[in-house]
Amino acid sequence: MNPEQYVQDKAAKSGSSFYYAFLFLPPERRAAITAFYAFCREVDDVVDEIEDLGVASTKLAWWRKEAGSAFAGQPQHPVMKALMPHCAAFDIRLEHLNAVIEGCQMDLEQTRYLDYPGLQRYCHLVAGVVGEVASGIFGRSQPETIAYAHKLGQAMQLTNIIRDVGDDARRGRIYLPISELQQFDVKAHEILLRKSPWGYSDRFTALMKFQAARAHQLYDEAFALLPDVDRKAQKTGLMMANIYRALLREIEAENFRVLEQRISLTPLRKLWLAMRTNWLGR
């Protein structure tokens, strides 16, 4: 398996909503975003799949070294070999990769966030920076498009957090800010419950409605920032946004039953949403 096949396989097997949007890109841009996405998956998998924190931290340190070596002209991992040919053309910089790794390191070092500004920092690293890189690969001509991409990335990350409250709790993590748990009188031990009623309450529902409203606001703010001149080029990002926002609405329709299950969209619906966005351009 050559590097290009490796990253394609990594992206396809992830089952991510992103993959369906990538299909609509021209070959060079599709190859670049697939390689970058595979990098993000590799470092994220370190956090999700390695239970020993020391081993995981060592692995992330290896990825920092590998990213530096790759930008010095000596990539070793197939992901970096696939990514490096595209970095100059699409302004993918070492600082971008290091930011993503730093965000994953945060997952190893803390399992709670005191307030929303603290969570925003995490979202910036693991999603806002990713959005910036993706917008460069898709094609942009205006600096406002970078601001749009950062805000859209944060909206999508908050959607992930809402969807994964139960899964994250089973790993001992709660991303919902402590100050907001207190605001809605939701206790951490309630979210960590592993049997019926799994921590559901009117208080939990109110908390989740608050989180969803914030995510919707970020989507709206992001769309308002996108310059018309870049809208066509950013169509792939809009596909991803529409898929994620449809997921958020599905979670709302299910009354935030996210503690004992993982709500998702079918592959056919994701593809339909991507195709619809491609036709309508929004």
C-alpha positions as a printed Julia matrix, in Angstrom:
282×3 Matrix{Float64}:
   0.0    0.0    0.0
   1.55   3.31  -1.07
   1.09   6.55   0.97
  -1.82   7.75  -1.17
  -3.63   4.45  -0.77
  -2.92   4.48   2.97
  -4.55   7.88   3.57
  -7.48   7.05   1.31
  -8.06   3.85   3.27
  -7.77   5.76   6.56
 -10.36   8.32   5.48
 -12.79   5.8    4.02
 -12.71   3.51   7.06
 -13.31   6.37   9.49
 -16.95   6.64   8.48
 -16.67  10.4    8.93
 -19.16  12.83   7.44
 -16.16  14.63   5.94
 -15.47  11.78   3.54
 -18.72  12.31   1.66
 -17.9   15.96   1.04
 -14.36  15.15  -0.15
 -15.8   13.13  -3.04
 -16.89  16.34  -4.79
 -13.42  17.91  -4.91
 -11.12  17.87  -7.95
  -8.33  15.24  -7.68
  -5.46  17.41  -6.37
  -7.55  19.11  -3.69
  -9.17  15.81  -2.75
  -5.74  14.2   -2.35
  -4.56  17.08  -0.15
  -7.59  17.14   2.17
  -7.6   13.34   2.42
  -3.95  13.32   3.5
  -4.51  16.12   6.02
  -7.61  14.42   7.38
  -5.65  11.16   7.75
  -3.04  13.05   9.8
  -5.77  14.41  12.09
  -7.21  10.92  12.48
  -3.82   9.42  13.31
  -3.12  11.82  16.17
  -6.71  11.72  17.42
  -6.6    7.92  17.48
  -3.61   8.13  19.83
  -5.91   9.71  22.43
  -8.91   7.49  21.81
  -7.2    4.11  21.43
  -4.19   4.16  23.79
  -5.31   3.84  27.41
  -1.86   4.29  28.99
  -1.4    8.08  29.23
   2.39   7.79  29.25
   2.41   5.74  26.07
  -0.07   8.11  24.42
   2.0   11.16  25.36
   5.14   9.49  23.98
   3.29   8.73  20.76
   2.17  12.35  20.36
   5.76  13.46  20.99
   6.78  11.11  18.17
   4.24  12.76  15.87
   5.66  16.21  16.71
   9.1   14.96  15.8
   7.8   13.28  12.64
   6.01  16.47  11.53
   9.21  18.48  12.04
  11.26  15.92  10.14
   8.74  15.9    7.3
   8.93  19.68   6.9
  12.71  19.32   6.95
  12.41  17.01   3.95
  12.54  13.61   5.68
   9.0   12.21   6.13
   8.85   8.62   7.38
   5.18   7.88   8.06
   2.96   7.23   4.99
   0.58  10.0    6.1
   3.37  12.57   6.04
   4.67  11.22   2.75
   1.19  11.7    1.27
   0.71  15.15   2.8
   4.03  16.88   2.13
   3.67  17.23  -1.68
   0.59  19.42  -1.07
   1.83  21.67   1.73
   3.39  24.42  -0.37
   0.51  24.62  -2.82
  -2.15  24.92  -0.11
  -0.19  26.79   2.6
  -0.22  23.91   5.09
   2.37  24.81   7.72
   4.13  22.97  10.52
   2.42  25.24  13.05
  -0.95  23.92  11.86
   0.03  20.3   12.5
   1.58  21.17  15.87
  -1.64  22.94  16.9
  -3.68  19.81  16.19
  -1.19  17.72  18.19
  -1.35  20.27  21.04
  -5.13  19.93  21.1
  -4.84  16.15  21.36
  -2.29  16.6   24.16
  -4.92  18.61  26.04
  -7.14  15.52  25.94
  -4.44  13.62  27.8
  -3.89  16.31  30.4
  -7.42  17.36  31.34
 -10.84  15.73  31.39
 -12.86  18.78  32.47
 -13.13  22.42  31.38
 -13.87  25.09  33.96
 -15.68  27.46  31.61
 -16.51  28.08  27.96
 -13.4   30.18  27.18
 -11.3   27.18  28.26
 -13.3   24.88  25.99
 -12.97  27.41  23.16
  -9.18  27.09  23.33
  -9.47  23.33  22.87
 -11.98  23.72  20.02
  -9.69  26.24  18.33
  -6.8   23.75  18.26
  -8.64  20.59  17.22
 -11.24  22.17  14.93
 -10.66  25.87  14.22
  -7.13  25.28  12.92
  -8.38  22.27  10.97
 -11.01  24.51   9.4
  -8.35  27.05   8.42
  -6.25  24.39   6.69
  -9.3   22.91   4.98
 -10.43  26.3    3.69
  -6.98  26.82   2.15
  -7.19  23.46   0.4
 -10.72  24.15  -0.87
  -9.62  27.56  -2.18
  -9.95  31.04  -0.68
  -9.13  34.55  -1.79
 -10.28  36.65   1.17
  -8.97  36.82   4.77
 -12.58  36.79   6.02
 -12.79  33.2    4.81
 -10.24  32.19   7.46
 -12.46  33.67  10.19
 -15.44  31.82   8.69
 -13.51  28.54   8.7
 -12.39  28.91  12.31
 -15.92  29.65  13.52
 -17.4   26.84  11.43
 -14.83  24.41  12.81
 -15.82  25.37  16.36
 -19.52  24.92  15.57
 -18.84  21.45  14.22
 -16.69  20.54  17.23
 -19.46  21.61  19.59
 -21.81  19.38  17.6
 -19.36  16.51  18.14
 -19.26  17.26  21.87
 -23.07  17.25  22.09
 -23.3   13.97  20.16
 -20.56  12.27  22.19
 -21.48  13.23  25.76
 -22.17   9.59  26.64
 -19.16   8.14  24.81
 -16.84  10.71  26.34
 -18.25  10.08  29.82
 -17.43   6.39  29.46
 -13.83   7.49  28.88
 -13.97   9.67  31.98
 -14.2   12.94  30.04
 -16.81  15.69  30.25
 -16.31  18.53  27.79
 -19.38  20.49  28.91
 -18.0   23.4   30.99
 -18.2   22.97  34.75
 -19.64  26.47  35.13
 -22.52  25.53  32.85
 -23.15  22.23  34.63
 -23.48  24.32  37.78
 -25.71  26.85  36.0
 -28.21  24.09  35.15
 -27.64  22.12  38.38
 -26.39  19.04  36.49
 -23.93  16.91  38.45
 -20.96  15.24  36.79
 -21.78  11.93  38.47
 -25.21  12.01  36.8
 -23.64  12.22  33.35
 -21.31   9.36  34.27
 -24.21   7.01  35.14
 -24.13   3.81  33.09
 -27.62   2.45  33.69
 -31.2    3.69  33.35
 -32.12   6.53  33.6
 -28.51   7.22  32.49
 -28.5   10.72  33.97
 -31.42  12.14  32.01
 -33.48  14.89  33.66
 -35.21  18.13  32.77
 -32.05  19.85  34.01
 -29.88  17.85  31.6
 -32.24  18.6   28.69
 -32.11  22.32  29.48
 -28.3   22.17  29.58
 -28.17  20.44  26.21
 -30.63  22.89  24.64
 -28.29  25.65  25.79
 -25.32  23.88  24.12
 -27.27  23.32  20.89
 -28.38  26.97  20.73
 -24.74  28.05  21.04
 -23.73  25.7   18.21
 -26.54  26.98  15.97
 -25.45  30.55  16.67
 -21.89  29.69  15.65
 -23.11  28.11  12.39
 -25.12  31.26  11.61
 -22.2   33.53  12.47
 -19.82  31.45  10.35
 -22.1   31.52   7.29
 -22.46  35.3    7.65
 -18.66  35.69   7.57
 -18.15  33.76   4.31
 -17.52  36.24   1.45
 -19.66  35.65  -1.62
 -16.56  35.57  -3.8
 -15.31  32.46  -1.96
 -18.66  30.7   -1.56
 -18.27  28.48  -4.63
 -14.75  27.41  -3.67
 -15.86  26.67  -0.1
 -18.74  24.47  -1.22
 -17.1   21.37   0.28
 -16.94  23.01   3.7
 -20.6   23.98   3.36
 -21.42  20.34   2.61
 -19.7   19.29   5.83
 -21.5   22.05   7.74
 -24.9   21.02   6.41
 -24.26  17.38   7.32
 -23.19  18.32  10.83
 -26.07  20.75  11.34
 -28.51  18.08  10.18
 -26.95  15.8   12.8
 -27.45  18.48  15.45
 -31.12  18.81  14.47
 -31.49  15.03  14.6
 -30.09  15.06  18.16
 -32.57  17.79  19.07
 -35.41  15.77  17.54
 -34.33  12.79  19.69
 -34.55  15.07  22.77
 -30.81  14.79  23.39
 -30.78  11.04  24.07
 -26.99  11.05  23.84
 -26.02   9.4   27.11
 -26.77   5.77  26.28
 -26.47   5.92  22.49
 -24.61   7.64  19.67
 -27.01   9.37  17.31
 -25.84   9.47  13.69
 -27.03  10.01  10.13
 -27.12   7.19   7.61
 -24.46   7.21   4.85
 -27.22   7.71   2.27
 -28.51  10.8    4.06
 -24.99  12.23   4.34
 -24.45  11.7    0.62
 -27.82  13.27  -0.18
 -27.0   16.34   1.93
 -23.63  16.68   0.19
 -25.25  16.37  -3.24
 -27.97  18.86  -2.33
 -25.39  21.4   -1.17
 -23.43  20.85  -4.38
 -26.54  21.6   -6.44
 -27.76  24.59  -4.44
 -24.33  26.0   -3.59
 -25.3   26.66   0.04
